[in-house]
Amino acid sequence: MRSHRASGEKRRRVGQGGFTLIELGLVLLILGVMLAIAIPRLGNRAYAQLSSETRKMALAFRYLRHAAILNGRSYRLMYDIDSRMYWAEVGEVDAPELDEEDEEEGFDEEQFFADAEPQERFRRDTDGPLGIRKLPEPIGFSDINLPLVAGKLFEGIAYTTFYPDGYVDVSVVHLDNGQDVFTLYVLNPITGQVFVEPGYLSWDG
């Protein structure tokens, strides 16, 4: 009787001693598999979000080109590189103003207005669907290349202009999330066709 009681107590002590090396190894193996599955999914989600934001900007390009042609006005897509924001502006033509010295006797007012260049000023397009778009973190502008207008910019304010005749400024916009980069570009100013590609694509003219 005593030997049976002793062996039973021994078995209980072994069972209460904790995990064996095999059990610990199995737990670590399961955790490793779960992490291996979860990390690529998180990466794919960030990549998909970057792709989605770049394609939304491409839709803004298409909308502004059509709006410029339809309304007979120039539009701009404004980029605030530092604040990771973009929005649309629409152009309005102001008639030239007369100065007091112009209003002298014998001044040909009709000829003045015929010769004067109308001044175009831009205001935010509050009637359009874009509003002010802020890129969600961690997405931002890597740089913006406007080769025929301002060159490559890494900070400050820049803009792409869309003209009533369908002409669009040559533009190369790079968006990144700290890991991946997407490129949005318009290389043919006459067609204004916009493309989106993964990776950092440059244009040197």
PDB file of C-alpha atoms in Angstrom, residues 97-108 112:
ATOM      1  CA  GLU A  97      -8.739  97.374 -64.373  1.00  0.00           C
ATOM      2  CA  LEU A  98      -8.208 100.981 -65.397  1.00  0.00           C
ATOM      3  CA  ASP A  99      -5.843 103.207 -63.447  1.00  0.00           C
ATOM      4  CA  GLU A 100      -6.752 106.849 -62.773  1.00  0.00           C
ATOM      5  CA  GLU A 101      -4.051 108.104 -65.135  1.00  0.00           C
ATOM      6  CA  ASP A 102      -5.521 105.908 -67.887  1.00  0.00           C
ATOM      7  CA  GLU A 103      -8.842 107.734 -67.684  1.00  0.00           C
ATOM      8  CA  GLU A 104      -7.490 110.909 -69.269  1.00  0.00           C
ATOM      9  CA  GLU A 105      -9.094 112.727 -72.143  1.00  0.00           C
ATOM     10  CA  GLY A 106      -8.562 111.005 -75.456  1.00  0.00           C
ATOM     11  CA  PHE A 107      -7.892 107.601 -73.855  1.00  0.00           C
ATOM     12  CA  ASP A 108      -9.226 104.756 -76.049  1.00  0.00           C
ATOM     13  CA  PHE A 112      -7.217  99.201 -73.903  1.00  0.00           C
TER      14      PHE A 112
END
